[in-house]
Coordinates of C-alpha atoms in Angstrom, one line a residue:
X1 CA -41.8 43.0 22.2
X2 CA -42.0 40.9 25.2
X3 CA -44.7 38.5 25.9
X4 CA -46.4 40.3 29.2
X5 CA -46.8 43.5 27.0
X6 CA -48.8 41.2 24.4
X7 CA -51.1 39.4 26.9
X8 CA -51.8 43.0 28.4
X9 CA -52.9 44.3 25.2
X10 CA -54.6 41.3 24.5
X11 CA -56.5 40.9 28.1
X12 CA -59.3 43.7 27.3
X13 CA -60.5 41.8 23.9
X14 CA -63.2 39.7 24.3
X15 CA -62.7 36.5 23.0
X16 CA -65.0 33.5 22.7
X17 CA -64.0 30.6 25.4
X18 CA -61.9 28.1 24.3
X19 CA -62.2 24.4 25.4
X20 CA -59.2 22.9 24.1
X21 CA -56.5 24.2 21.9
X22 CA -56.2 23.2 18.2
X23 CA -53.8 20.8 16.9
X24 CA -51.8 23.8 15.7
X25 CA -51.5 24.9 19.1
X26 CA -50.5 21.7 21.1
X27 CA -47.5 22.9 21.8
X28 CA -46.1 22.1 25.6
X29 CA -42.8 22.8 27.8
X30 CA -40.7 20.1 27.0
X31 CA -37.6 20.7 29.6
X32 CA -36.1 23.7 31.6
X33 CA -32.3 25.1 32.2
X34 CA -30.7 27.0 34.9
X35 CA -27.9 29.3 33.0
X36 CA -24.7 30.1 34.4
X37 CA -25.5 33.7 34.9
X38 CA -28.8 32.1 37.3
X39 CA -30.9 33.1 33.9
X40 CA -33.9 30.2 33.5
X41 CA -34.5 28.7 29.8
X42 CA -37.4 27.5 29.2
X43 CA -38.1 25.0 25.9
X44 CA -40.8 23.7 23.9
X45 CA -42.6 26.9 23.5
X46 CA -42.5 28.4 20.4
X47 CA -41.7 32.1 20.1
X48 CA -45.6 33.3 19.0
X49 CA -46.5 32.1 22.4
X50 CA -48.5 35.4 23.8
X51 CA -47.7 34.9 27.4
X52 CA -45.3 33.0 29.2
X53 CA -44.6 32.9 33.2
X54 CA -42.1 30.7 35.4
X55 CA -43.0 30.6 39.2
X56 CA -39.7 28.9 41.5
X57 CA -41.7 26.8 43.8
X58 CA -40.8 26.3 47.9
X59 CA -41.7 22.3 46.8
X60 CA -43.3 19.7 44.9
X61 CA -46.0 19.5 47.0
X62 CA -49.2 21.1 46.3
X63 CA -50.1 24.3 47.6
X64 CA -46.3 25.1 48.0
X65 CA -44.9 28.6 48.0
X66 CA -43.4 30.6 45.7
X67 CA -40.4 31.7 46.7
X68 CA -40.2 34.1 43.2
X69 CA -41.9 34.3 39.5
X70 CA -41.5 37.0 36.5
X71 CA -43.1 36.9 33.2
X72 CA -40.3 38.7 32.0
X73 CA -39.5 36.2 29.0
X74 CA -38.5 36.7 25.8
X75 CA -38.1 33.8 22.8
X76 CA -34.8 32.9 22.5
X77 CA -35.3 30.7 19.5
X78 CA -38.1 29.3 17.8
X79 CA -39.2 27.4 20.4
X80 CA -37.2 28.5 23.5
X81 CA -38.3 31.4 25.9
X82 CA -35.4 32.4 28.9
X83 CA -35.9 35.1 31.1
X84 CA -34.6 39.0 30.8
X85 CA -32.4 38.9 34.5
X86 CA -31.0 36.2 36.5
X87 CA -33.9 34.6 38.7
X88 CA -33.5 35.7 42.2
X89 CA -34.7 34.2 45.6
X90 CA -35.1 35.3 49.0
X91 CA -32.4 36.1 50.8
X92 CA -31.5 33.1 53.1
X93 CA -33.4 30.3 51.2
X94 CA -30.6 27.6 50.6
X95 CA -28.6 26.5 47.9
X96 CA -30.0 23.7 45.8
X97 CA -32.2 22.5 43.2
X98 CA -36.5 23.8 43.5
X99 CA -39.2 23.0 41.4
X100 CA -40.3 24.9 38.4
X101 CA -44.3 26.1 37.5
X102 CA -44.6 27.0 33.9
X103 CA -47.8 29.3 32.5
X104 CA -48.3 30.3 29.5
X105 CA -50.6 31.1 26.3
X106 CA -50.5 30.1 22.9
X107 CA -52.8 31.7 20.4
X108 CA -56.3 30.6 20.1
X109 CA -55.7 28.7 23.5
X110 CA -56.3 29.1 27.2
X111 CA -53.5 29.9 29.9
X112 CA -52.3 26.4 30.8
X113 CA -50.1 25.4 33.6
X114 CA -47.0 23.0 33.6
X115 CA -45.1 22.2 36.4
X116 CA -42.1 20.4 36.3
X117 CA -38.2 21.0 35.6
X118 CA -35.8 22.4 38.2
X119 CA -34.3 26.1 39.1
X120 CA -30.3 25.5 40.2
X121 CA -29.8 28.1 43.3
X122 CA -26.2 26.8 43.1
X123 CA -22.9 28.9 43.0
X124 CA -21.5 28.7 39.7
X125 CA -17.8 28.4 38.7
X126 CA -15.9 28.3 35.0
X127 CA -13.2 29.5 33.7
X128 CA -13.6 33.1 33.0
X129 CA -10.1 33.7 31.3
X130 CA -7.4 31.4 29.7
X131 CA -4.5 32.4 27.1
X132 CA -1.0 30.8 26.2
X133 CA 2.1 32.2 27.4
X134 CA 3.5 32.1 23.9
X135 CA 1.8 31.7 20.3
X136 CA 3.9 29.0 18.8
X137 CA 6.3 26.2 19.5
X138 CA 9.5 25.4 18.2
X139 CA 12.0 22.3 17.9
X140 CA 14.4 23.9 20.4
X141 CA 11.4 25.5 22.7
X142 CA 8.6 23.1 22.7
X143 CA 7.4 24.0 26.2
X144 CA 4.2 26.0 26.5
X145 CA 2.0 26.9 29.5
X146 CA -1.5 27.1 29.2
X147 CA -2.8 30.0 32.2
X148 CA -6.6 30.8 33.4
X149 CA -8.2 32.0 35.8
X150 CA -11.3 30.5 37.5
X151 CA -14.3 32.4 39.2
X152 CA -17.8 31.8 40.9
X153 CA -20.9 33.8 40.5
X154 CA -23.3 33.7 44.0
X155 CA -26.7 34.3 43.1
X156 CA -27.5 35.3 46.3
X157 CA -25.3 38.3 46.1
X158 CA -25.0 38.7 42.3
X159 CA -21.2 38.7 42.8
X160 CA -18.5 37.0 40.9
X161 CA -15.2 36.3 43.2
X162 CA -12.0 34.0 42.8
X163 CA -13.0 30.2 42.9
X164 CA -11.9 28.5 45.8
X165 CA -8.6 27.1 45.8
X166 CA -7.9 23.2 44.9
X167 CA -10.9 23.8 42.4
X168 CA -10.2 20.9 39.4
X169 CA -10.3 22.4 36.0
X170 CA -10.3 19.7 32.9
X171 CA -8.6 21.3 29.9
X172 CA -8.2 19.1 26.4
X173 CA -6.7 20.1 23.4
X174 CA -7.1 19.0 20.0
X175 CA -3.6 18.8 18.5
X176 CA -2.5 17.9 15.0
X177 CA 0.7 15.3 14.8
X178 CA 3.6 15.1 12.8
X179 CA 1.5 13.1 10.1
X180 CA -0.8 15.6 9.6
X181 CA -3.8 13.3 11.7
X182 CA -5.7 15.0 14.7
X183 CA -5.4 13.6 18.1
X184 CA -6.5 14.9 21.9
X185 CA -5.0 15.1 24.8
X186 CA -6.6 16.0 28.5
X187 CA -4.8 17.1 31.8
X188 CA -5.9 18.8 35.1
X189 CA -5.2 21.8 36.6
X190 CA -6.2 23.3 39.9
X191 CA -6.4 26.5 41.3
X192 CA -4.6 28.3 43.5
X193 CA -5.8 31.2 46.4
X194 CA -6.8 33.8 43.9
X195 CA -8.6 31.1 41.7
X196 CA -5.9 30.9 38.9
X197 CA -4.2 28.2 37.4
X198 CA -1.5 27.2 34.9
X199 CA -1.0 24.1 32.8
X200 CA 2.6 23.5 31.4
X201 CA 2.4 21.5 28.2
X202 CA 5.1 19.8 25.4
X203 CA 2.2 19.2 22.6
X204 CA 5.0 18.0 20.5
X205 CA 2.3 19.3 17.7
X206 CA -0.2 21.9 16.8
X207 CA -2.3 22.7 19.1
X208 CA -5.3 23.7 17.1
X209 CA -8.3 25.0 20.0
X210 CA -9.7 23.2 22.6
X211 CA -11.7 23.7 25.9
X212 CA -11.0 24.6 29.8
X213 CA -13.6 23.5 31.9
X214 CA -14.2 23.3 35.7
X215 CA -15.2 20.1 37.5
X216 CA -18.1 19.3 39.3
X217 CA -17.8 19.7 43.0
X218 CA -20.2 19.7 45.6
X219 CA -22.4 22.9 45.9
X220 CA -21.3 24.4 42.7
X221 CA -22.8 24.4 39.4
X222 CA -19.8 24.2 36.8
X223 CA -20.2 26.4 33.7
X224 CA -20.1 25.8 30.4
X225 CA -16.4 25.2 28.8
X226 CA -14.4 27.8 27.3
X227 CA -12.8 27.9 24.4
X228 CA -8.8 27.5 24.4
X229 CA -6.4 29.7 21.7
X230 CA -4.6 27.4 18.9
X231 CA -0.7 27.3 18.9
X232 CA 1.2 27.6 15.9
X233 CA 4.4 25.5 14.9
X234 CA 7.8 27.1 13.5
X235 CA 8.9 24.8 11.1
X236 CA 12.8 23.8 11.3
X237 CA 14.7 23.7 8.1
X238 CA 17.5 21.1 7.5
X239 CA 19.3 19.0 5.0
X240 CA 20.7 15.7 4.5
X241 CA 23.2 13.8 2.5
X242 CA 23.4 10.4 2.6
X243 CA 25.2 6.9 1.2
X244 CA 26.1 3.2 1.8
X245 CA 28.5 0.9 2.1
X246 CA 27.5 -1.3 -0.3
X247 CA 24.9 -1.2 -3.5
X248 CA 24.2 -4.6 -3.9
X249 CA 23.3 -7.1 -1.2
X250 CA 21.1 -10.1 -0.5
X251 CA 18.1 -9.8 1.2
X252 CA 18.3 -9.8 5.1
X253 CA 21.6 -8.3 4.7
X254 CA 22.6 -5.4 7.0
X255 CA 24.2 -2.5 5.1
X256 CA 26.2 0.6 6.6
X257 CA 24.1 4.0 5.9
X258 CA 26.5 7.1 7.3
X259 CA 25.9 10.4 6.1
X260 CA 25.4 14.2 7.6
X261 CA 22.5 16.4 8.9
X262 CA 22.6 20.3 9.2
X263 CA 20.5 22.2 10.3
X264 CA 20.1 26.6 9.0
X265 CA 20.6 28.5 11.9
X266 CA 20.7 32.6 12.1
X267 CA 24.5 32.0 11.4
X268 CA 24.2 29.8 8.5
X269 CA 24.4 25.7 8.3
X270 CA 25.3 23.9 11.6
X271 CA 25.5 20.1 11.8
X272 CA 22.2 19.3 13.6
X273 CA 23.5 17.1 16.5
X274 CA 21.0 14.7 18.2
X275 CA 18.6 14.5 15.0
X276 CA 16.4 11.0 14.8
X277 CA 17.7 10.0 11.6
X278 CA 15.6 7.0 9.7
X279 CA 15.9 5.1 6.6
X280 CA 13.3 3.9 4.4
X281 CA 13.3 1.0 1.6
X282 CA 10.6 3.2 -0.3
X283 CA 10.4 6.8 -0.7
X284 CA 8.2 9.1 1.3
X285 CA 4.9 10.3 -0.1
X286 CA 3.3 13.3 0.3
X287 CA -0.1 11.6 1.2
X288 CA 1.6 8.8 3.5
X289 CA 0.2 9.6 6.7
X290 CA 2.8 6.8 8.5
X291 CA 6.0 6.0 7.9
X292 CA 6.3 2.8 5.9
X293 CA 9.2 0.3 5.1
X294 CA 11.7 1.2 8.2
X295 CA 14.8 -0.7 7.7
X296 CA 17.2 0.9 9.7
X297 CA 17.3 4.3 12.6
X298 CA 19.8 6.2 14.2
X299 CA 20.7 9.3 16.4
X300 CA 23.6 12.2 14.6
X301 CA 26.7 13.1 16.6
X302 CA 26.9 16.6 17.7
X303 CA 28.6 17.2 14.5
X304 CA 25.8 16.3 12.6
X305 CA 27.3 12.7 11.2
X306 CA 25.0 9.5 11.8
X307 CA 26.1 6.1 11.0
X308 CA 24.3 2.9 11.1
X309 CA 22.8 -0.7 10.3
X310 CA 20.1 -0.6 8.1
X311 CA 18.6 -5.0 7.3
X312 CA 17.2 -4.4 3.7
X313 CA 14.4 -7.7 2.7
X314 CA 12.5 -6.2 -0.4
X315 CA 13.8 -4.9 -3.7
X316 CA 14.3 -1.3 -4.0
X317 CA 16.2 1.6 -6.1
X318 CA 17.4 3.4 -2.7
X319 CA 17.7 3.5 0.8
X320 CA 15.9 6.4 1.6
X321 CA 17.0 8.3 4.5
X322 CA 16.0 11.8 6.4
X323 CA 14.8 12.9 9.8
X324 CA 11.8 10.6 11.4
X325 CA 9.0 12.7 11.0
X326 CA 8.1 15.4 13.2
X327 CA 5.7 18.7 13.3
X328 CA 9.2 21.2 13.4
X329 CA 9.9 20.0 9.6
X330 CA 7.2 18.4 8.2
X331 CA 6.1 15.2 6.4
X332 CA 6.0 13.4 3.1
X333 CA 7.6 15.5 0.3
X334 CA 7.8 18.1 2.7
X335 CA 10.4 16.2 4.7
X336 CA 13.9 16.2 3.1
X337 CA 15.2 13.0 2.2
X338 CA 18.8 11.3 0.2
X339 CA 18.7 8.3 -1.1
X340 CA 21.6 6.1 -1.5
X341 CA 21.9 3.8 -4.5
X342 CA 20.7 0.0 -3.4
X343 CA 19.9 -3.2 -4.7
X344 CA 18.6 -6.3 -3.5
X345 CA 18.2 -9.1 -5.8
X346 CA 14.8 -11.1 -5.3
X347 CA 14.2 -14.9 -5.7
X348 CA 12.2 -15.9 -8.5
X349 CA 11.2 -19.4 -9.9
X350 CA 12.1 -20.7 -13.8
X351 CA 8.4 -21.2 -14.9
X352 CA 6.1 -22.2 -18.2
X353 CA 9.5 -24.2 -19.0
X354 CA 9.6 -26.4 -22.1
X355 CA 12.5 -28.3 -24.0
X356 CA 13.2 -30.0 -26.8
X357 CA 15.6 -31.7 -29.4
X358 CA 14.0 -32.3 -32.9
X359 CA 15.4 -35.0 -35.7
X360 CA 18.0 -32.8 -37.2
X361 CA 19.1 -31.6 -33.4
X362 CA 17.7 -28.1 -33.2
X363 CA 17.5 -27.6 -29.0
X364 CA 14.4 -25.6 -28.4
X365 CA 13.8 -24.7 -24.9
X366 CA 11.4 -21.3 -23.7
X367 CA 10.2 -20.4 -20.6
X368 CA 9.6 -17.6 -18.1
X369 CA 11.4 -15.7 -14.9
X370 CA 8.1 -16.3 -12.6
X371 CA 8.5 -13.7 -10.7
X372 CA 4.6 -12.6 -11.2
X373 CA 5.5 -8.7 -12.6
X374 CA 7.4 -6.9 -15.4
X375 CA 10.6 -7.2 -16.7
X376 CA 10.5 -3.7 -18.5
X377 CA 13.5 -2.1 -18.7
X378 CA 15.4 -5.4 -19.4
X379 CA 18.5 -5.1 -17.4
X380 CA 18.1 -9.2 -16.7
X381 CA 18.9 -11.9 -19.0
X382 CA 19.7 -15.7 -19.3
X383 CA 22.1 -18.1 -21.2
X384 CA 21.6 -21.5 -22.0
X385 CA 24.0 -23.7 -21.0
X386 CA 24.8 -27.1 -22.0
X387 CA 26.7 -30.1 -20.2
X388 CA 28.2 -33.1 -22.2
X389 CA 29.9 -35.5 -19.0
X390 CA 27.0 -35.6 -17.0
X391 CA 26.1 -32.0 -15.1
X392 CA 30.8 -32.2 -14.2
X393 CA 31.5 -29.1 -16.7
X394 CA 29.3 -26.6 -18.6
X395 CA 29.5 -24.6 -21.4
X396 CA 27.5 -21.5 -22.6
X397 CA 26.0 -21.8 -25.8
X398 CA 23.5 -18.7 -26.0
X399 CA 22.3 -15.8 -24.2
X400 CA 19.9 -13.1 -24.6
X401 CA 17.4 -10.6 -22.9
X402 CA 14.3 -11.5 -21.2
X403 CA 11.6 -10.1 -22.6
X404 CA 9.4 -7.4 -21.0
X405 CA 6.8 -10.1 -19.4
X406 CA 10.1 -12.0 -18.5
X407 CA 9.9 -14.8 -20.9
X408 CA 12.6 -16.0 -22.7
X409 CA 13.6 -18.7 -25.9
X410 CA 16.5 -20.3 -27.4
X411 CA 16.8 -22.4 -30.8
X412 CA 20.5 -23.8 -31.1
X413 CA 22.0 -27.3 -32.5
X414 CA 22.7 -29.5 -30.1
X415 CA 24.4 -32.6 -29.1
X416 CA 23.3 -36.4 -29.5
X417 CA 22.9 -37.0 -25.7
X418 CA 23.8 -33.9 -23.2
X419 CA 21.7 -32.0 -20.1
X420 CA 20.5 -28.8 -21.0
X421 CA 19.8 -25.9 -18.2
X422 CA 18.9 -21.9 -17.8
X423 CA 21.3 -19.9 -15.9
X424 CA 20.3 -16.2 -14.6
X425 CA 23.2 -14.6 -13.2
X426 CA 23.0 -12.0 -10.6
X427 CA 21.4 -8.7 -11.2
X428 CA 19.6 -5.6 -9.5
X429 CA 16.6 -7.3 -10.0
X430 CA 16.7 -11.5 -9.1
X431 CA 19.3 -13.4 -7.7
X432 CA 21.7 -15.8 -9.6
X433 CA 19.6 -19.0 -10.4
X434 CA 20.1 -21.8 -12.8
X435 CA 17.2 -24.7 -13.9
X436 CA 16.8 -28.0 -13.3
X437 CA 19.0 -29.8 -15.9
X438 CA 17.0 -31.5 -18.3
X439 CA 18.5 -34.5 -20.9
X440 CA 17.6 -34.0 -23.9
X441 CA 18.8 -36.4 -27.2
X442 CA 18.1 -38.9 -30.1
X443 CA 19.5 -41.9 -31.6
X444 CA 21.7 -41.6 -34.6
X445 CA 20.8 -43.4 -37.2
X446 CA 22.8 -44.1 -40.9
X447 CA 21.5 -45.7 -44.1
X448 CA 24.5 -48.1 -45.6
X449 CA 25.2 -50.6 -48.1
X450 CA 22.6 -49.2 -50.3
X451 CA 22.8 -51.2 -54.0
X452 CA 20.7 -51.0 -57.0
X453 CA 20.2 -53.3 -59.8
X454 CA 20.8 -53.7 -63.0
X455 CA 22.8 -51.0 -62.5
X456 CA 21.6 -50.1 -65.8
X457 CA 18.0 -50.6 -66.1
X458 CA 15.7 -49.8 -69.4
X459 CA 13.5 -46.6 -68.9
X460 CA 10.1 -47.7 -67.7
X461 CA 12.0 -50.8 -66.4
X462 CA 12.0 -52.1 -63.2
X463 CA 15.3 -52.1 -60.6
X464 CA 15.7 -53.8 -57.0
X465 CA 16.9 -51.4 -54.1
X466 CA 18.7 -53.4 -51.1
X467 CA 20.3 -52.1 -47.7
X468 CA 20.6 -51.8 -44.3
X469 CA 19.5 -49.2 -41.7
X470 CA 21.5 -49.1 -38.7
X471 CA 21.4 -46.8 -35.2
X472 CA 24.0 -45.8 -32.8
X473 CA 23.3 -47.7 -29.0
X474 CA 25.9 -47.0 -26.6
X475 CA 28.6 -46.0 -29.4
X476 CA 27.8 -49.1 -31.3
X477 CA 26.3 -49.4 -33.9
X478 CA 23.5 -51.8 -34.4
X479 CA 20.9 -52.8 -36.8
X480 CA 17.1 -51.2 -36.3
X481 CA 14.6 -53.0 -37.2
X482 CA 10.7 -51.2 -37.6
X483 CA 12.6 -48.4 -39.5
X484 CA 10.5 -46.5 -42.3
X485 CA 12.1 -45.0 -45.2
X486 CA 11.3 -42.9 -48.3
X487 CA 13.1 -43.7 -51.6
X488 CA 13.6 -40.1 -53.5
X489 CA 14.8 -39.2 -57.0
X490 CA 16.3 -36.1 -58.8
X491 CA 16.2 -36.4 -62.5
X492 CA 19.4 -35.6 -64.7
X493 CA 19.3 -31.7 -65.3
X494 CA 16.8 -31.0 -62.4
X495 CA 17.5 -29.5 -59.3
X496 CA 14.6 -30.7 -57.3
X497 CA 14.3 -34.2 -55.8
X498 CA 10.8 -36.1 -56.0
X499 CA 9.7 -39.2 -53.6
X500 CA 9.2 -42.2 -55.6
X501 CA 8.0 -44.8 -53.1
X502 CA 7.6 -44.4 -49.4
X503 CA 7.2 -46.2 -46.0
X504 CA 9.6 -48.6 -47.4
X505 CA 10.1 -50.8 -44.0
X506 CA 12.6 -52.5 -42.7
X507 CA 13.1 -56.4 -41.5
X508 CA 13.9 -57.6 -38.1
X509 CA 17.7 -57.3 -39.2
X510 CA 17.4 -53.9 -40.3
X511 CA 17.5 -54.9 -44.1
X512 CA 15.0 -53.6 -46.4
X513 CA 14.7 -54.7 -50.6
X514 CA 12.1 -53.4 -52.5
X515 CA 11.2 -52.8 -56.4
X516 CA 10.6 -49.8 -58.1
X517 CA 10.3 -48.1 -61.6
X518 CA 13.1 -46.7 -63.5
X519 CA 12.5 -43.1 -64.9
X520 CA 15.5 -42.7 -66.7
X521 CA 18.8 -41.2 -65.9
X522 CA 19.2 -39.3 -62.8
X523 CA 20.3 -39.8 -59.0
X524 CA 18.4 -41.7 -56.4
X525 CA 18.9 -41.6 -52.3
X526 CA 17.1 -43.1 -49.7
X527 CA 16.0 -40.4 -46.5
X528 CA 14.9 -41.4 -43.3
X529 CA 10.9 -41.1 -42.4
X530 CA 11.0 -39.6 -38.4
X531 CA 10.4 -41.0 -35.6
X532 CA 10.6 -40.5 -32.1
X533 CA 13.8 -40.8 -30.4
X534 CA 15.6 -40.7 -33.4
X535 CA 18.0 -38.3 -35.5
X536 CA 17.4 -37.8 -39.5
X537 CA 19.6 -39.3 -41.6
X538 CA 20.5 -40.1 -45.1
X539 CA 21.9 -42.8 -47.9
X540 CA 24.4 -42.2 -50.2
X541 CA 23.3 -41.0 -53.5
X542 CA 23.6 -43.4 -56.5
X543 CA 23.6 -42.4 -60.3
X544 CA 21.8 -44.4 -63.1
X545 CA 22.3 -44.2 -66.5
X546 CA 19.3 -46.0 -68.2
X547 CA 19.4 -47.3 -71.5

């Protein structure tokens, strides 16, 4: 019901006088709109109002004419009223913008007046039609024109007619790119005598909407944008084999990749000529929204063969090679890939190292690959090496598997005085490396001219034990003094040996004489106490018969 027909019915009640409207009621106008069919909005009102009016005014100032008024509103929205026809003015009054006078009444409230706000007597153009010549794009017709036509709407006449030629009309589409992410794109077209217009595009993507929408010139009143139809893709389907010249190469190494693209036609598999072919150090992922880890790009013949340099830096399985991605065949999994077999051994540092020789010369040296990751699977593995004429010549003596967190350990006898290193030879994985050679040795040292006396002493007796203690210094042997021994003893029909006296020194000429007990028959032996720097070593074994 529209709001003049409630104030009528509501004009003959008598009402008590109202000063001022309640809070409830305080609504006001809060802004006006001209609408492209010459329709006036009016906002701010909500839609229980019980009268609303809107008077076009000759001016601002006071006492000015009205050129033309209706009350023939109807809400619009909660709080919008706009008017049932287009607001017409006199004939001859001139195009431009005239001042507004709002009335209305709420309930419980007076009729209150608002002036403000502007009615647009301008000719109004926008696109009235628009449509695409075709509904989707393919890799071998990518062209699409995007055609409209462009009219104006007089409000002195109530006629709509062909917008003048040269008028501007924006258009930007919202496209979707080969990666799946959204991107725009504006041009400009203009009109021609019977206000149409066409706009040839390559989107090179979707084209998923967008808007047409005439420019502002002088005198007209553009309308609002309309909407522009999506355009669809045809995907291309193709397939790719691919290989290398070589598997394994050092990093910053250019490798050959050659292989063939073909494309399925209506008569079967051609070779796709003039395809951008790319390879990749890591394979493409469904999710990746770029293309990562380009090493190397190329163009195929007309046949469909491609051959080119690809610089590998980083260790990989593959060089992974298909078309660069596109919106005609998709990206991620959904772009077909081959990957050649390639590997590019990485530099790594020996780490946590650690070496030694003990006294009976066991070489223990451990350490790890520190290449800060996982050795699992264990295709990689080191030998230990050893060199006995100063670094000149070397000579394997162990090798074995890293472990899964690369670390690795060797136990082997060694040598008096040689250098020690850890070779890693070439693999997938690391590059061929060997350690810093580290010297590792000991002193020999011998226990000689060992006597006892008596040489047969009572049970419970006492004996004297002399000798020397000597070590090996530059292949000479010399006698070492501030040497410790243990004097040990295996009775007659026992297997084990016990100590009988230790830290049994030695002089400044290496000679040592000491005094002990007799415990009846059996075999004694002197055995050398460790030190550092030194090897183990023993006396010869002397049996005593006691009486």
């Amino acid at each position: 019901m529209r709001a003049a027909t409630v104030f009528a019915l509501s004009a003959g009640v008598a009402l008590p006088a109202v000063v001022a409207a309640p809070a409830a009621y305080a609504a006001t106008v809060t802004g006006t709109a001209t609408l492209d069919d010459g329709r006036l909005t009016v906002t701010g009102l909500p839609g229980n109002a019980l009268w609303v009016k809107v008077s076009v005014l000759a001016s601002a100032d006071a006492g000015a004419a009205v050129l033309a008024s209706t009350d023939e509103l109807s809400a619009t929205s909660y709080n919008g009223w706009t008017t049932d026809a287009p607001v017409t003015l006199p004939e001859g009054t001139a195009f431009g913008d005239y001042p507004l006078a709002v009335e209305y009444r709420l309930p419980g409230g007076l009729v209150t007046r608002w002036t403000g706000g502007s009615f647009g007597y301008k000719l109004h153009t926008g696109v009235s039609a628009v449509a695409f010549d075709r509904k989707t794009t393919s890799y071998d017709r990518r062209d699409v024109t995007l055609s409209g036509k462009a009219t104006t709407w007089n409000p002195a006449t109530g006629e709509r007619t062909p917008a003048a030629e040269g008028t501007p009309v924006k258009v930007t589409l919202n496209l979707t790119d080969a990666y799946g992410l959204p991107k725009t794109r504006t041009a400009t077209a203009t009109t021609v005598a019977d206000g149409s217009f066409a706009l040839p595009v390559t989107p090179d993507a979707a084209i998923t909407g967008g808007t047409a929408e005439v420019q502002a010139t002088e005198g007209t009143d553009p309308d609002v944008a309309r909407l522009v139809p999506a355009v669809g893709v045809e995907k291309l389907t193709y397939r790719i084999t691919s290989d290398a010249n070589k598997y394994r190469v050092n990093a910053g190494t250019d490798v050959t990749v050659h292989g063939r693209v073909e494309r399925l036609t209506e008569d079967g598999w051609k070779g796709f000529g003039g395809a951008p072919v790319v390879t990749t150090g890591s394979q493409p992922l469904s999710y990746d929204k770029v293309l990562k880890d380009e090493i190397g790009s190329g163009t195929s013949l007309q046949d469909g063969s491609f051959s080119y340099l690809s610089r590998v830096q980083y260790a990989t399985t593959g060089a992974y090679t298909g078309l660069r991605p596109s919106v005609y065949y998709g990206e991620g999994n959904d772009r077909p890939t081959d990957v050649a077999k390639l590997a590019v051994p990485q530099q790594f540092s020996f780490t946590g190292t650690s070496q030694s020789i003990d006294q009976f010369g066991k070489v223990t040296v451990r350490g790890t690959l520190g290449t800060n990751g996982s050795c699992s699977p264990k295709p990689d593995w080191v030998a230990l090496h050893v060199s006995r004429d100063g670094g000149r010549t070397w000579g394997q003596m162990a090798s074995k598997a890293v472990s899964d967190w690369c670390g690795y350990e060797f136990q082997v006898w060694g040598f008096e005085n040689a250098l020690y290193r850890i070779y890693h030879p070439e693999t997938d994985r690391f590059v061929s490396k060997t350690s810093t050679p580290v010297r590792l040795s000991r002193n020999p040292t011998r226990i000689v001219n060992v006597t006892i006396s008596p040489s047969r002493p009572r049970k419970g007796g006492s004996m004297t034990v002399k000798g020397l203690v000597q070590q090996k210094v530059n292949g000479v042997w010399k006698a070492m003094p501030g040497a410790r021994l243990t004097l040990v003893f295996k009775p007659k029909g026992d297997p084990n040996w016990y100590w009988a006296k230790k830290d049994i020194p030695t002089n400044s000429y290496g000679n040592f004489s000491f005094g002990t007990t007799n415990y009846g028959d059996g075999t004694w032996a002197l055995v050398w106490q460790e030190k550092n720097g030194y090897f183990y070593s023993e006396s010869r074994t002397i049996y005593v018969d006691a009486l």
